CSV table of C-alpha atoms in Angstrom, one decimal:
chain,number,residue,atom,x,y,z
A,14,UNK,CA,156.4,137.3,75.6
A,15,UNK,CA,158.7,136.9,72.5
A,16,UNK,CA,157.9,138.2,69.4
A,17,UNK,CA,158.6,136.6,66.3
A,18,UNK,CA,159.4,139.6,64.4
A,19,UNK,CA,158.9,143.2,63.6
A,20,UNK,CA,155.4,143.9,61.5
A,21,UNK,CA,156.5,145.3,58.3
A,22,UNK,CA,154.4,148.9,57.8
A,23,UNK,CA,156.2,149.7,61.7
A,24,UNK,CA,158.2,153.0,60.8
A,25,UNK,CA,159.0,153.5,65.2
A,26,UNK,CA,158.2,155.0,67.9
A,27,UNK,CA,156.0,157.8,68.0
A,28,UNK,CA,155.3,161.4,70.4
A,29,UNK,CA,151.9,162.7,68.9
A,30,UNK,CA,153.4,163.4,64.5
A,31,UNK,CA,157.1,163.4,66.3
A,32,UNK,CA,158.7,160.3,64.9
A,33,UNK,CA,161.9,159.3,68.4
A,34,UNK,CA,165.2,159.3,67.7
A,35,UNK,CA,166.1,155.2,67.9
A,36,UNK,CA,169.0,156.1,71.1
A,37,UNK,CA,166.3,157.5,73.3
A,38,UNK,CA,164.5,154.0,72.9
A,39,UNK,CA,165.0,150.4,74.2
A,40,UNK,CA,165.8,148.2,71.6
A,41,UNK,CA,163.9,145.6,70.0
A,42,UNK,CA,164.8,141.7,69.3
A,43,UNK,CA,162.5,139.7,67.6
A,44,UNK,CA,163.8,134.8,68.7
A,45,UNK,CA,162.9,133.8,64.9
A,46,UNK,CA,162.2,130.1,65.9
A,47,UNK,CA,160.7,128.6,69.3
A,48,UNK,CA,164.1,127.1,70.1
A,49,UNK,CA,166.3,129.9,69.2
A,50,UNK,CA,168.8,130.4,72.7
A,51,UNK,CA,169.8,133.9,72.1
A,52,UNK,CA,167.4,136.8,70.1
A,53,UNK,CA,168.7,138.9,66.0
A,54,UNK,CA,168.5,142.0,66.9
A,55,UNK,CA,166.2,144.6,64.7
A,56,UNK,CA,166.7,148.0,66.6
A,57,UNK,CA,169.8,148.2,68.6
A,58,UNK,CA,169.7,149.8,71.9
A,59,UNK,CA,169.0,153.2,72.8
A,60,UNK,CA,171.9,154.9,75.0
A,61,UNK,CA,169.1,156.8,77.1
A,62,UNK,CA,169.2,160.3,78.1
A,63,UNK,CA,171.3,160.4,81.7
A,64,UNK,CA,170.7,162.5,84.4
A,65,UNK,CA,167.4,163.0,83.0
A,66,UNK,CA,163.8,163.0,84.8
A,67,UNK,CA,161.9,164.8,82.0
A,68,UNK,CA,162.9,165.0,77.9
A,69,UNK,CA,160.3,167.3,76.1
A,70,UNK,CA,160.4,167.1,72.5
A,71,UNK,CA,159.6,170.8,70.4
A,72,UNK,CA,158.1,170.9,67.3
A,73,UNK,CA,156.8,173.8,65.2
A,74,UNK,CA,153.9,171.5,62.5
A,75,UNK,CA,150.3,172.9,61.7
A,76,UNK,CA,148.0,169.6,63.2
A,77,UNK,CA,144.9,169.5,63.6
A,78,UNK,CA,144.2,171.3,67.1
A,79,UNK,CA,146.3,174.7,64.6
A,80,UNK,CA,143.4,174.5,63.2
A,81,UNK,CA,141.7,177.0,65.8
A,82,UNK,CA,144.2,180.0,64.0
A,83,UNK,CA,144.0,181.5,68.0
A,84,UNK,CA,145.8,178.7,69.2
A,85,UNK,CA,148.9,179.2,69.9
A,86,UNK,CA,150.7,175.9,70.5
A,87,UNK,CA,149.5,172.4,71.9
A,88,UNK,CA,151.5,170.1,74.2
A,89,UNK,CA,151.1,166.1,75.9
A,90,UNK,CA,153.2,163.6,78.1
A,91,UNK,CA,154.0,161.1,75.3
A,92,UNK,CA,155.3,158.3,78.0
A,93,UNK,CA,154.9,157.4,81.4
A,94,UNK,CA,157.4,155.3,84.1
A,95,UNK,CA,155.6,152.7,83.4
A,96,UNK,CA,158.6,150.6,86.5
A,97,UNK,CA,157.2,153.6,89.6
A,98,UNK,CA,154.3,156.0,89.7
A,99,UNK,CA,153.4,156.4,86.2
A,100,UNK,CA,155.1,159.9,87.0
A,101,UNK,CA,155.2,161.7,82.6
A,102,UNK,CA,158.7,161.0,81.5
A,103,UNK,CA,158.4,162.4,77.9
A,104,UNK,CA,156.7,164.9,76.5
A,105,UNK,CA,155.8,167.4,73.1
A,106,UNK,CA,155.3,170.9,72.9
A,107,UNK,CA,154.1,171.9,69.1
A,108,UNK,CA,154.1,175.7,68.2
A,109,UNK,CA,151.8,176.7,65.6
A,110,UNK,CA,153.8,178.2,62.7
A,111,UNK,CA,150.7,180.6,61.6
A,112,UNK,CA,149.9,181.8,64.8
A,113,UNK,CA,153.7,182.4,65.2
A,114,UNK,CA,153.7,184.3,62.5
A,115,UNK,CA,150.6,187.6,64.2
A,116,UNK,CA,152.2,190.3,65.3
A,117,UNK,CA,150.4,190.3,69.0
A,118,UNK,CA,153.3,187.1,69.0
A,119,UNK,CA,156.4,188.8,71.3
A,120,UNK,CA,158.8,187.1,72.8
A,121,UNK,CA,157.8,187.4,76.5
A,122,UNK,CA,154.5,186.0,75.0
A,123,UNK,CA,156.6,183.1,73.5
A,124,UNK,CA,157.6,183.0,76.8
A,125,UNK,CA,154.4,182.2,78.5
A,126,UNK,CA,153.6,180.4,76.0
A,127,UNK,CA,155.9,177.6,76.6
A,128,UNK,CA,156.4,177.9,80.3
A,129,UNK,CA,151.5,176.8,80.3
A,130,UNK,CA,152.3,174.6,77.5
A,131,UNK,CA,154.7,172.6,79.8
A,132,UNK,CA,152.8,172.4,83.0
A,133,UNK,CA,150.4,170.4,80.8
A,134,UNK,CA,153.0,167.8,79.7
A,135,UNK,CA,154.2,167.4,82.7
A,136,UNK,CA,151.2,166.7,85.2
A,137,UNK,CA,148.0,170.1,84.2
A,138,UNK,CA,145.8,167.3,82.3
A,139,UNK,CA,142.5,165.8,82.0
A,140,UNK,CA,144.7,163.1,79.8
A,141,UNK,CA,146.8,162.7,82.8
A,142,UNK,CA,144.4,163.4,87.0
A,143,UNK,CA,143.7,159.7,86.8
A,144,UNK,CA,147.2,158.8,87.0
A,145,UNK,CA,148.2,160.7,90.7
A,146,UNK,CA,149.4,159.4,92.8
A,147,UNK,CA,150.7,159.6,96.5
A,148,UNK,CA,153.5,159.2,97.5
A,149,UNK,CA,155.6,158.9,100.9
A,150,UNK,CA,158.7,157.7,102.1
A,151,UNK,CA,157.5,154.9,104.0
A,152,UNK,CA,161.4,154.1,106.8
A,153,UNK,CA,164.0,155.9,107.2
A,154,UNK,CA,165.3,154.8,104.2
A,155,UNK,CA,164.9,155.9,100.6
A,156,UNK,CA,162.3,153.8,99.3
A,157,UNK,CA,158.9,155.3,98.2
A,158,UNK,CA,155.3,154.4,98.1
A,159,UNK,CA,153.2,155.0,95.7
A,160,UNK,CA,148.9,154.6,96.1
A,161,UNK,CA,146.4,155.0,93.3
A,162,UNK,CA,145.1,158.9,94.2
A,163,UNK,CA,141.0,158.9,93.7
A,164,UNK,CA,139.8,162.2,95.1
A,165,UNK,CA,141.8,164.8,92.4
A,166,UNK,CA,138.6,165.6,90.5
A,167,UNK,CA,135.2,165.4,91.2
A,168,UNK,CA,131.4,166.4,90.0
A,169,UNK,CA,129.4,168.9,91.4
A,170,UNK,CA,126.5,170.4,89.7
A,171,UNK,CA,128.0,168.7,86.7
A,172,UNK,CA,131.0,170.4,86.7
A,173,UNK,CA,134.8,169.3,87.8
A,174,UNK,CA,135.8,170.3,90.2
A,175,UNK,CA,139.2,169.6,91.7
A,176,UNK,CA,139.8,168.6,95.0
A,177,UNK,CA,142.9,167.2,95.7
A,178,UNK,CA,143.8,168.4,99.1
A,179,UNK,CA,147.9,170.0,98.8
A,180,UNK,CA,145.2,172.5,96.3
A,181,UNK,CA,142.1,172.4,97.8
A,182,UNK,CA,144.6,174.2,101.3
A,183,UNK,CA,146.8,176.6,99.7
A,184,UNK,CA,143.3,177.7,97.9
A,185,UNK,CA,141.0,177.0,100.9
A,186,UNK,CA,143.7,180.1,102.6
A,187,UNK,CA,143.8,182.5,99.7
A,188,UNK,CA,139.9,182.6,99.1
A,189,UNK,CA,139.4,183.3,102.5
A,190,UNK,CA,137.3,179.3,102.2
A,191,UNK,CA,137.5,176.7,104.4
A,192,UNK,CA,133.7,176.1,103.3
A,193,UNK,CA,133.7,171.9,103.7
A,194,UNK,CA,132.2,171.4,99.6
A,195,UNK,CA,135.0,174.4,98.7
A,196,UNK,CA,136.9,173.2,95.2
A,197,UNK,CA,138.0,175.0,91.9
A,198,UNK,CA,136.3,174.6,89.1
A,199,UNK,CA,138.1,173.4,85.7
A,200,UNK,CA,137.6,174.9,82.2
A,201,UNK,CA,134.1,173.1,80.3
A,202,UNK,CA,134.3,175.5,76.9
A,203,UNK,CA,134.0,173.2,74.5
A,204,UNK,CA,136.7,175.0,72.4
A,205,UNK,CA,140.2,172.6,72.7
A,206,UNK,CA,140.9,174.0,76.7
A,207,UNK,CA,137.9,172.3,78.5
A,208,UNK,CA,138.8,170.5,81.4
A,209,UNK,CA,142.8,171.2,81.4
A,210,UNK,CA,142.9,174.9,82.5
A,211,UNK,CA,141.5,176.6,85.2
A,212,UNK,CA,137.9,178.1,85.3
A,213,UNK,CA,139.2,181.4,83.6
A,214,UNK,CA,136.9,183.8,85.8
A,215,UNK,CA,137.4,182.2,88.7
A,216,UNK,CA,141.6,181.7,88.1
A,217,UNK,CA,141.7,185.0,85.8
A,218,UNK,CA,145.7,185.9,85.4
A,219,UNK,CA,146.6,182.4,86.9
A,220,UNK,CA,149.2,180.7,84.0
A,221,UNK,CA,147.3,177.7,83.7
A,222,UNK,CA,144.3,179.8,82.7
A,223,UNK,CA,142.5,179.0,79.2
A,224,UNK,CA,143.0,183.0,78.8
A,225,UNK,CA,145.6,185.2,79.7
A,226,UNK,CA,145.3,189.2,78.7
A,227,UNK,CA,147.3,190.7,76.2
A,228,UNK,CA,148.5,193.5,78.6
A,229,UNK,CA,149.4,191.3,81.2
A,230,UNK,CA,152.2,188.9,82.9
A,231,UNK,CA,149.8,185.4,84.2
A,232,UNK,CA,151.3,184.2,87.4
A,233,UNK,CA,152.5,180.9,88.5
A,234,UNK,CA,150.6,180.7,91.4
A,235,UNK,CA,150.7,178.7,94.5
A,236,UNK,CA,147.2,176.2,93.4
A,237,UNK,CA,148.2,175.4,90.1
A,238,UNK,CA,152.0,174.6,92.3
A,239,UNK,CA,149.7,172.4,94.4
A,240,UNK,CA,148.1,170.5,92.4
A,241,UNK,CA,151.3,170.0,90.6
A,242,UNK,CA,152.3,168.7,94.4
A,243,UNK,CA,149.3,167.0,95.6
A,244,UNK,CA,150.7,164.2,90.9
A,245,UNK,CA,152.9,162.7,93.7
A,246,UNK,CA,155.9,162.9,91.1
A,247,UNK,CA,156.9,167.0,92.0
A,248,UNK,CA,158.4,169.1,95.4
A,249,UNK,CA,157.4,171.8,95.3
A,250,UNK,CA,159.1,175.5,96.6
A,251,UNK,CA,156.5,177.6,97.2
A,252,UNK,CA,158.5,180.4,97.5
A,253,UNK,CA,159.5,179.9,93.7
A,254,UNK,CA,155.6,181.7,93.9
A,255,UNK,CA,154.4,184.6,92.0
A,256,UNK,CA,152.1,186.6,93.6
A,257,UNK,CA,149.0,186.6,92.7
A,258,UNK,CA,145.8,189.0,94.1
A,259,UNK,CA,142.9,187.7,91.9
A,260,UNK,CA,139.6,186.6,94.8
A,261,UNK,CA,142.3,187.1,97.1
A,262,UNK,CA,141.1,187.2,100.7
A,263,UNK,CA,136.7,187.5,98.9
A,264,UNK,CA,134.8,184.2,101.1
A,265,UNK,CA,133.3,181.5,99.8
A,266,UNK,CA,130.7,184.7,98.2
A,267,UNK,CA,133.6,184.7,95.3
A,268,UNK,CA,132.5,181.6,93.8
A,269,UNK,CA,128.5,181.4,94.4
A,270,UNK,CA,126.9,184.2,92.9
A,271,UNK,CA,129.5,186.4,92.0
A,272,UNK,CA,130.1,188.7,88.9
A,273,UNK,CA,133.3,187.3,88.4
A,274,UNK,CA,133.3,184.5,88.6
A,275,UNK,CA,130.8,183.4,86.5
A,276,UNK,CA,131.1,181.9,82.7
A,277,UNK,CA,133.0,184.7,80.3
A,278,UNK,CA,134.0,183.8,76.8
A,279,UNK,CA,137.5,186.4,75.5
A,280,UNK,CA,139.5,186.5,72.6
A,281,UNK,CA,142.1,187.6,71.2
A,282,UNK,CA,143.5,190.4,70.5
A,283,UNK,CA,143.0,191.5,74.1
A,284,UNK,CA,143.4,188.5,74.8
A,285,UNK,CA,144.9,185.0,73.8
A,286,UNK,CA,144.0,181.4,74.2
A,287,UNK,CA,146.3,177.8,75.5
A,288,UNK,CA,145.6,175.2,74.9
């Protein structure tokens, strides 16, 4: 498709509120007449960012996601790889400036929040689950084939749960539950964190739980890493996972009529909430 002009209102490409530098983008050309042999260049071709798998933009601006004053930061992906496998290649983390000034936001907590939000931006998000792919190498060469994955999320009694294969393999070992219907539930509170985190009481202390106790360090657990591997975009080194003991070996009963894996709401200062 050839364009003959650019809208007067065009102000560039944005990732949320952040204007992406033109140097990171393809150029813009127009054909001023049907018989033009060469286009007119309106925006020069950007040089891009060499040897880079992912660009993460960092901002600190009061946006609508910051209106809940216990939200520390917000993240999302901005761009997918349109040439292969739908992998996110750019994203943004925005830190809410009013919350950053609070006494309970220490450097250690900010590191935890940053890791949590980065994991959202690279794949652990309700806006990306339906883009996961099953990728595999074909033959002896480097070529990889990918097909759309439709086994990531399913409904269980009205609740969205994760049932992707590598995640189930790892979680069944951790919780000691081989039940065929076993799955891990996602958070379903309507507080801005729904569907993009583990259910906090089933995965208490995970880096991807929406509520993290202020006096503990969350774990980069094997279940979270397994879900990222199920995206088809990453290969995981599980030896780098943190020790995670919540529910370990507890059996299937941990998820059925359990005093632990039930709905609980908590908030600062004893807990702080992540988006």
